[in-house]
Structure formats: structure tokens, C-alpha cells
Coordinates of C-alpha atoms and ligand atoms in Angstrom, one line a residue:
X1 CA 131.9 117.0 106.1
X2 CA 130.0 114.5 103.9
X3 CA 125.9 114.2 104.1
X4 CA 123.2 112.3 102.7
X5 CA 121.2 115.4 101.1
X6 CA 117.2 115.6 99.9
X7 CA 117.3 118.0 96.6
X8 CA 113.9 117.1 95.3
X9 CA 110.8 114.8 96.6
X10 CA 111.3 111.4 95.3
X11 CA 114.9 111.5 94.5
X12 CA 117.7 109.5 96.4
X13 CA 119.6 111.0 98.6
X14 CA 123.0 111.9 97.2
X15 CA 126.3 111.5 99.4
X16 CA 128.0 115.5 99.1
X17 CA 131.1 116.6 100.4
X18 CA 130.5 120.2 102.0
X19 CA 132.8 122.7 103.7
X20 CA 132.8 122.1 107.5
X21 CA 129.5 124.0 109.5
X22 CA 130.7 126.4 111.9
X23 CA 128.4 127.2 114.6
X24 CA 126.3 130.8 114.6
X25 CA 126.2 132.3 118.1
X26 CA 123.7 130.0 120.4
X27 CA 124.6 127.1 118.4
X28 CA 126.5 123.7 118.7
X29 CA 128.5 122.0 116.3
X30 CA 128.2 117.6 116.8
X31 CA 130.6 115.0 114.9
X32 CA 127.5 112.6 114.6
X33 CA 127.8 109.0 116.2
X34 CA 124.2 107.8 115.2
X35 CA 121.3 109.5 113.9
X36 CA 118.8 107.2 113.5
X37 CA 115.8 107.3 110.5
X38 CA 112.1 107.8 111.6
X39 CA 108.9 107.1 109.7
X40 CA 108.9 111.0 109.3
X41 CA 112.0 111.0 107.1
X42 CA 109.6 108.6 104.4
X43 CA 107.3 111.3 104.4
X44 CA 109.8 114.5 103.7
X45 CA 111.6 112.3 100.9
X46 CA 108.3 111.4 99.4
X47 CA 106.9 115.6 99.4
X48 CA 104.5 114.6 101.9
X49 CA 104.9 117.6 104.4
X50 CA 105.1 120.9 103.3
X51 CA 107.6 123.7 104.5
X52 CA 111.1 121.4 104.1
X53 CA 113.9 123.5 102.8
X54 CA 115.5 121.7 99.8
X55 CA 118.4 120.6 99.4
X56 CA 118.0 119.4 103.1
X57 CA 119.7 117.0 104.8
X58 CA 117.1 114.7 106.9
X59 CA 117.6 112.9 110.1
X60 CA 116.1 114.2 113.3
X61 CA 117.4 111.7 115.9
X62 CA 121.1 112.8 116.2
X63 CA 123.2 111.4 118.6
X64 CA 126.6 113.1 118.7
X65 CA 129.7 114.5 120.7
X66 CA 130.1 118.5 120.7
X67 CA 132.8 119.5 119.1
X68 CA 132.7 123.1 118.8
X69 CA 130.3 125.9 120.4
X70 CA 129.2 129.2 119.1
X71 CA 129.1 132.7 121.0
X72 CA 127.0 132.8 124.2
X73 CA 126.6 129.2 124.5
X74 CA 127.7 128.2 128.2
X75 CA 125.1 125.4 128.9
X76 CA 127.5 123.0 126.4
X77 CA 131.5 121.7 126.5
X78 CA 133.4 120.6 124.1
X79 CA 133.3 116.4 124.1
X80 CA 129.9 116.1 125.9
X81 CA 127.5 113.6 124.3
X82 CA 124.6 115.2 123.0
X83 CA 121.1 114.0 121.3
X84 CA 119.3 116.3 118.6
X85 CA 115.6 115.5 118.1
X86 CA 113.1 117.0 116.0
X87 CA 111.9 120.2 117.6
X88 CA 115.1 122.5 116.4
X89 CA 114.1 125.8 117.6
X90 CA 110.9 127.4 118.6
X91 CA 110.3 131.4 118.2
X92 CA 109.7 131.6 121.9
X93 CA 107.1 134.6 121.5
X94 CA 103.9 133.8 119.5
X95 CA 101.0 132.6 122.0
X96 CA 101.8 129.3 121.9
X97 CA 105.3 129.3 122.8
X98 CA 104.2 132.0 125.8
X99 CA 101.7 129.4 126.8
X100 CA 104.0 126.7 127.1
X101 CA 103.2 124.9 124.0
X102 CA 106.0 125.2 122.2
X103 CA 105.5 122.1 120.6
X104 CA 102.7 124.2 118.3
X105 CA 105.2 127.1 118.1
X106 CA 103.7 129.0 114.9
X107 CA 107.4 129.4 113.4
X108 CA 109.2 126.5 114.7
X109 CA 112.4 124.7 113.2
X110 CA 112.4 120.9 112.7
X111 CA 115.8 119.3 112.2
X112 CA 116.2 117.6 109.0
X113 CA 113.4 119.4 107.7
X114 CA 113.5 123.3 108.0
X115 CA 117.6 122.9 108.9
X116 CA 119.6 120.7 107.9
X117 CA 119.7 117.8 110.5
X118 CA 121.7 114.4 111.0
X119 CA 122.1 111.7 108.4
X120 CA 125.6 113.4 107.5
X121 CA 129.2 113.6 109.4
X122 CA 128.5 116.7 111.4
X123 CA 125.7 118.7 112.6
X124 CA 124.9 122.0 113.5
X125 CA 122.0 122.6 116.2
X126 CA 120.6 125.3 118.1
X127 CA 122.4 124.4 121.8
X128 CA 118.5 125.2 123.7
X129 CA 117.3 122.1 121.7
X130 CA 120.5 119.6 122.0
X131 CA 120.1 117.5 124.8
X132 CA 122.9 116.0 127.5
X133 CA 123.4 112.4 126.9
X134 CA 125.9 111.5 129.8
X135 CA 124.5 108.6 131.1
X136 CA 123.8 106.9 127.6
X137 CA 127.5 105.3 126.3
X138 CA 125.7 103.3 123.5
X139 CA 124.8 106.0 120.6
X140 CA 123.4 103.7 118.4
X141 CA 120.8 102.4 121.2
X142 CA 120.4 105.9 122.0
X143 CA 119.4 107.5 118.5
X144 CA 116.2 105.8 118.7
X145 CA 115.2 107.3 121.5
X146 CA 115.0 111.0 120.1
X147 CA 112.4 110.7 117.9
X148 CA 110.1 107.3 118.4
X149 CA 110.7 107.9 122.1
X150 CA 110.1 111.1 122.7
X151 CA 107.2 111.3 120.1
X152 CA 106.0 107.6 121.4
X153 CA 106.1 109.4 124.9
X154 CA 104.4 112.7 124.3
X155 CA 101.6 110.2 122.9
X156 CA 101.6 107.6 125.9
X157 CA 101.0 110.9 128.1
X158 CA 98.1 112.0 126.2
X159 CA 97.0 108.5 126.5
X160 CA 96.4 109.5 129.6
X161 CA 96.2 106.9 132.7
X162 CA 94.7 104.2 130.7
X163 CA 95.8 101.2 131.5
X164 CA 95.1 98.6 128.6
X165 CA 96.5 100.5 125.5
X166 CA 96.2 99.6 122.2
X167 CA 99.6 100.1 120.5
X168 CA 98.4 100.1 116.6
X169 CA 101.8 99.9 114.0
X170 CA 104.5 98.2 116.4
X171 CA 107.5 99.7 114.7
X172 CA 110.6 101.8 116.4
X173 CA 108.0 103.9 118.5
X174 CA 106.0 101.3 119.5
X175 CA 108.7 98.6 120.9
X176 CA 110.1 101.4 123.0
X177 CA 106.8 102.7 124.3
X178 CA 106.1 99.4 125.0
X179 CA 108.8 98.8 127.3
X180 CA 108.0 102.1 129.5
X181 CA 104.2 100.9 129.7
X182 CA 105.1 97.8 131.0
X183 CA 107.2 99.3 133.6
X184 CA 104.1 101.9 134.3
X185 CA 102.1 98.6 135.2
X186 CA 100.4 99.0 131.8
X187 CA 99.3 96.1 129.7
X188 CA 100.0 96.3 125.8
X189 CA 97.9 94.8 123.3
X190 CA 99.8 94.8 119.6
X191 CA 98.0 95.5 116.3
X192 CA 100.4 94.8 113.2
X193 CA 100.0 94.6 109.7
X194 CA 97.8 91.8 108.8
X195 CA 100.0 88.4 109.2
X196 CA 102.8 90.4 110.3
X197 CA 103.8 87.6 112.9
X198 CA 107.7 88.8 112.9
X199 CA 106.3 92.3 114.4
X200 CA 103.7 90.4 116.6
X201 CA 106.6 88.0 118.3
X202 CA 108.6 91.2 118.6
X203 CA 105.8 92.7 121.0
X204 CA 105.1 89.9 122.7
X205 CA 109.0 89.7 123.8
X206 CA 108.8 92.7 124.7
X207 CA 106.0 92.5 127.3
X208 CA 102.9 92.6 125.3
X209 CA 99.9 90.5 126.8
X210 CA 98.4 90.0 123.3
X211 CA 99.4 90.8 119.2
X212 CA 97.5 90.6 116.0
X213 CA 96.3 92.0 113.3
X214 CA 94.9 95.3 113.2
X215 CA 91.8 94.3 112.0
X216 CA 90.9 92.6 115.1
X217 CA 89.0 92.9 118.2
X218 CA 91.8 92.3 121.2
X219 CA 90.5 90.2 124.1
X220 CA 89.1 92.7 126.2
X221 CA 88.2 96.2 125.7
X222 CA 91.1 99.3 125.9
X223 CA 90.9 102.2 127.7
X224 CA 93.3 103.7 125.0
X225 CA 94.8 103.5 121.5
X226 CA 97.7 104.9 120.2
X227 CA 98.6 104.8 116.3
X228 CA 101.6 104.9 115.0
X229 CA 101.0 103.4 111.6
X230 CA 100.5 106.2 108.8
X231 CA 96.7 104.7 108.4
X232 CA 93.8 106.6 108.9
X233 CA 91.3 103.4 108.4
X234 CA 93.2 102.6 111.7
X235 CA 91.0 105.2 113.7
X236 CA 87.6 103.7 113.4
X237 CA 89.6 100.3 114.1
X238 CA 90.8 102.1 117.2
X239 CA 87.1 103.6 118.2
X240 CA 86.0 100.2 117.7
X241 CA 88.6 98.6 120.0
X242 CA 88.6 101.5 123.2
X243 CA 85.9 101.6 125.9
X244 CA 83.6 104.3 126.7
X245 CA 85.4 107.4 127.9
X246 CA 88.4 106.0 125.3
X247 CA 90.9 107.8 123.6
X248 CA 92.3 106.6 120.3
X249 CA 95.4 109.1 120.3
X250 CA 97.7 109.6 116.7
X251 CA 101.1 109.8 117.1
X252 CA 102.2 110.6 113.1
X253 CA 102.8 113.5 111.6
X254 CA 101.2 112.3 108.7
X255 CA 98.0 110.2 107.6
X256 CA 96.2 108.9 104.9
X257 CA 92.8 110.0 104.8
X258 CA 89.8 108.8 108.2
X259 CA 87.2 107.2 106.2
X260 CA 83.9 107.9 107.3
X261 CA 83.0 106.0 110.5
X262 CA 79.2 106.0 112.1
X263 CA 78.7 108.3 115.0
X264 CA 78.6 105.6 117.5
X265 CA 81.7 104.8 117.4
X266 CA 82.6 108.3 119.0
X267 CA 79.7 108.1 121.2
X268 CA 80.4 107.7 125.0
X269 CA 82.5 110.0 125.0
X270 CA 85.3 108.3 123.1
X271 CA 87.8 111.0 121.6
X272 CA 90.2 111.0 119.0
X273 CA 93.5 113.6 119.5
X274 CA 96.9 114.2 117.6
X275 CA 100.2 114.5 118.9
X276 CA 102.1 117.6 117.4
X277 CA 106.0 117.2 117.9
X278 CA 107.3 117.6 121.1
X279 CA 108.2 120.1 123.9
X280 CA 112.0 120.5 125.3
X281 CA 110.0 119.1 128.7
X282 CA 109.1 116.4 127.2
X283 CA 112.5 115.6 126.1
X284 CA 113.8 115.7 129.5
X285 CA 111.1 113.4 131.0
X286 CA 112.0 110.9 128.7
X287 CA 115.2 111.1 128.8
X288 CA 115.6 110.9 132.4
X289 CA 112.6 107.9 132.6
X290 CA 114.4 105.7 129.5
X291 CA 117.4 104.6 131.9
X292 CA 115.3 103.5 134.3
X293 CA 112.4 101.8 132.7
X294 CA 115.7 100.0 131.3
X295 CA 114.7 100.7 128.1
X296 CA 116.3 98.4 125.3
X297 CA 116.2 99.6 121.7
X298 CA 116.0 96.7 119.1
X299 CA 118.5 98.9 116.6
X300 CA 119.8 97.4 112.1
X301 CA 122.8 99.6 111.7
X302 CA 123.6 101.0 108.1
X303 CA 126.4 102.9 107.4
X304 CA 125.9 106.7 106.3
X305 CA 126.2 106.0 103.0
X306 CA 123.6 103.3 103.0
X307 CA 120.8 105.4 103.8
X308 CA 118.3 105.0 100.8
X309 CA 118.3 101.4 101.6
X310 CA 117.9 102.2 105.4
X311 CA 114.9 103.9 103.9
X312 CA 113.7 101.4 101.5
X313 CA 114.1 98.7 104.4
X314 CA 111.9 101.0 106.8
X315 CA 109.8 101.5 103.8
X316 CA 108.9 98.0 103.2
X317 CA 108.8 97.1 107.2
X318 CA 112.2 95.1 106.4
X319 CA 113.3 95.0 109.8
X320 CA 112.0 95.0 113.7
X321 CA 112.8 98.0 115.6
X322 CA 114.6 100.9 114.3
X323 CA 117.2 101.7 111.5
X324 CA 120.1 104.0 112.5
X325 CA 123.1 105.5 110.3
X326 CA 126.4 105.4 111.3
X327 CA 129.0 107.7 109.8
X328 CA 132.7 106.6 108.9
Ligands
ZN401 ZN1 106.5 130.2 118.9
ZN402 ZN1 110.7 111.3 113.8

């Protein structure tokens, strides 16, 4: 096999040839067709999270066909299409996991960060956490839809049933959560970069009712906001933007520092929440809702080997939509 592999933060990745993965019992092996590269895989090549195994391979949204299964695995066949999204395995008996929250799981597995995940030719994953993809026969739409989309929708839930939401960083996660809202009956109101119009067109074609700059007020006020930008001065924006009873909801793993905000802006009952990973449930909503909503992923394609500029292109908001690797 060949990967793309992390050895230390800040480094490139390097391109390694590696003996074939074989799959432990309960496991899958996938010949990758996409895996697609996620604000999250800035953060574990920069040393921003802690607990990533190095050398790792990154990638967490891994779309692939099976082609070979481990002992004991009878939910998988040989030549099904599969996605592999962040949550890799989850202990299954600390309090969270028996209170079905194993998306807080105290010793979890995260593809591409505690195992070895997707931006290579093959990938091994634990078969409870690798997804059927049988209706999807585009895997580089698809790939996008593992990570943004499920994260994007774990974060539209805890939005709540808010009907104007705030949508603040319109990247990969937004311009698919964007699409499901609008089916929901939702309105969208984009906050980009400042001047960012590329972004701003981007959500207005894709159903937004208004786009601009984060810094500003929209029209009217929102009953949620969810941020996907990396920018904690984004949640006072956020409190500033959503009505009483609000909730400004963040959707990254990781944050720059909340400056200090005044206590009214939280007053009325305004909350602020995160969104920790995801749940297996959540993974099936989604996937089952994405088909219908008609979902259309605006996708750059790089091949494997290109994936430091994939990075660097994600990095400097080079692109609309979402970057996905392509092996071969
Ligand atoms: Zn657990
Ligand atoms: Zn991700």
C-alpha cells in the first residue's frame, strides 16, 4: 500500500510504501476510492489536538470498497461500498458509552488520528464503525459527507428547531448543511470571511436567503447559529446575531480562544453548546437523509499524492466546497 503519513506536527506529509494491512478480527480492510480532507486534518498536522499517534496517517472521511474481512465480521462482504468517518471505535463500557453517548466515549478511536485512517491506498477500520454506502455510486461526492456532514448534522440537530440559522464559516460543512436546511423549510443566512464574496455566491446558490461578512448583523434576528470557522471571536458575533432563547452551537473540534463578551449577550437565555464527534446514529440518519434532501457536494479532486497542497488549498480557503484525495 502507499500513504500520505503525519511523523511530526508541522511536517509534510511524506508518500511511504508499507506492507499490505490485514484485518484483526472485527475489522475491515477498504481499497480507498476517496477520502476526503476536513478542517480537522489542519489541526492534527499543525499539533493542535493532543492524543494523535505519530507517524499517523490522517483522513477521516474514507470512502472505499471492502476488500477483505477479519474473524467474526458477518455484517460486511467482500466488494460492498463502504464510508469510514471519524468516530473509529468507542469502548462501549465507560458511562458514557452505556448512556448512549458514545460520541464522549472516554477511550474512543478517531480515524486518522488514534489509527491510521484514509489519505493512503488502503484502510483498515473497525467493521461496527464502517458504514454501507449502496446507494451512493459517486465516491468522491460521497467523501464529503462523512465528516462535514455528519459533524454539520449532529450540529444542525443541536440547533434544535430553529428556523433562521446562522451558518458562520461556509466551507465543506456548511454548503452541505445548507442544502438539508433548506429542504427542512429552514432559511440560511451566510457569514464568511470578511469580503469573501466567492464563498458568499457559493451560499446563496445554494439556497441561502442572505451572505456577508461575519462581522455583520443579518436582516433579521436568528433563532440559531452554528460555527464552523475555527474562531472563537465568532461566538459573541453569534450571541449578538441569535434571538432570545438562541443558541449559538460550535461545530469544531478546535478554537482559538472566546474573548470576553458582556453578560448580556447570554442573557435571555441565549446558550452557547459544542458538538463532540459523532454517534454511529447519527451516521445513519444522515446517511439515509443526504439522498433525499438530494444533497450535492461541491467537491476539487487531488490526487493522493497531492495532499499537502490539498491542505495548503484548504488552509488558505483556495477553493469552495470540499477537497478530496483520490488514490491511483
Ligand atoms: Zn466508552
Ligand atoms: Zn472532520
Amino acid at each position: 500500500m502507499r500513504a500520505m503519513v503525519l511523523s511530526a506536527p508541522g511536517r509534510p506529509l511524506a508518500l511511504e510504501e508499507r506492507p499490505d494491512p490485514h484485518p484483526a478480527p472485527g475489522e475491515i480492510r477498504v481499497r480507498v476510492e476517496a477520502c476526503g480532507v476536513c478542517r480537522t486534518d489542519l489541526h492534527i498536522v499543525d499539533g493542535e489536538l493532543p492524543n494523535v499517534v505519530r507517524p499517523v496517517v490522517p483522513g477521516h472521511e474514507i470512502v472505499g470498497i471492502v476488500d477483505e474481512v477479519g474473524q467474526n465480521v458477518t455484517s460486511h462482504r467482500v466488494g460492498q461500498r463502504v464510508g469510514i468517518p471519524w468516530l473509529g471505535h468507542t469502548c462501549g463500557n465507560c458511562p458514557y458509552c452505556a448512556a448512549h453517548q458514545e460520541n464522549l466515549c472516554d477511550r474512543p478511536v478517531f480515524t486518522g488520528h488514534s489509527r491510521d485512517g484514509g489519505f493512503a491506498t488502503h484502510a483498515v477500520a473497525d467493521a461496527a464503525y464502517a458504514f454501507p454506502l449502496d446507494g451512493f455510486d459517486d465516491p468522491v461526492a460521497a467523501a464529503p459527507l462523512l465528516c462535514a456532514g455528519l459533524i454539520g448534522w449532529r450540529s444542525l440537530k443541536m440547533a434544535g428547531k430553529a428556523s433562521r440559522v446562522g451558518l458562520y464559516g461556509f466551507g465543506a460543512a456548511a454548503h452541505i448543511i445548507a442544502q438539508v436546511c433548506r429542504w427542512q423549510g429552514r432559511q440560511v443566512y451566510a457569514f464568511t470571511q470578511k469580503g469573501d464574496t466567492a464563498a458568499q455566491a457559493h451560499a446563496l446558490s445554494l439556497g441561502a436567503c442572505w451572505a456577508g461578512d461575519s462581522s455583520q448583523s443579518p436582516p433579521q434576528s436568528l433563532d440559531a447559529a452554528i460555527l464552523f470557522a475555527p474562531v472563537g471571536a465568532l461566538v459573541p458575533a453569534a450571541l449578538r446575531a441569535v434571538c432570545k432563547g438562541g443558541r449559538v452551537v460550535c461545530g469544531g473540534i478546535h478554537m482559538s480562544d472566546i474573548p470576553q463578551f458582556p453578560y448580556n449577550l447570554l442573557w435571555g437565555e441565549r446558550q452557547v453548546v459544542s458538538v463532540a464527534n459523532l454517534t454511529r446514529q447519527d451516521a445513519l440518519e444522515f446517511l439515509e437523509i443526504a439522498p433525499r434532501a438530494a444533497v450535492h457536494t461541491t467537491t476539487h479532486v487531488y490526487p493522493l499524492v497531492r495532499a499537502n497542497d490539498a491542505l495548503a488549498d484548504l488552509r488558505a480557503g483556495r477553493f469552495q466546497g470540499a477537497a478530496v484525495l483520490v488514490p491511483g
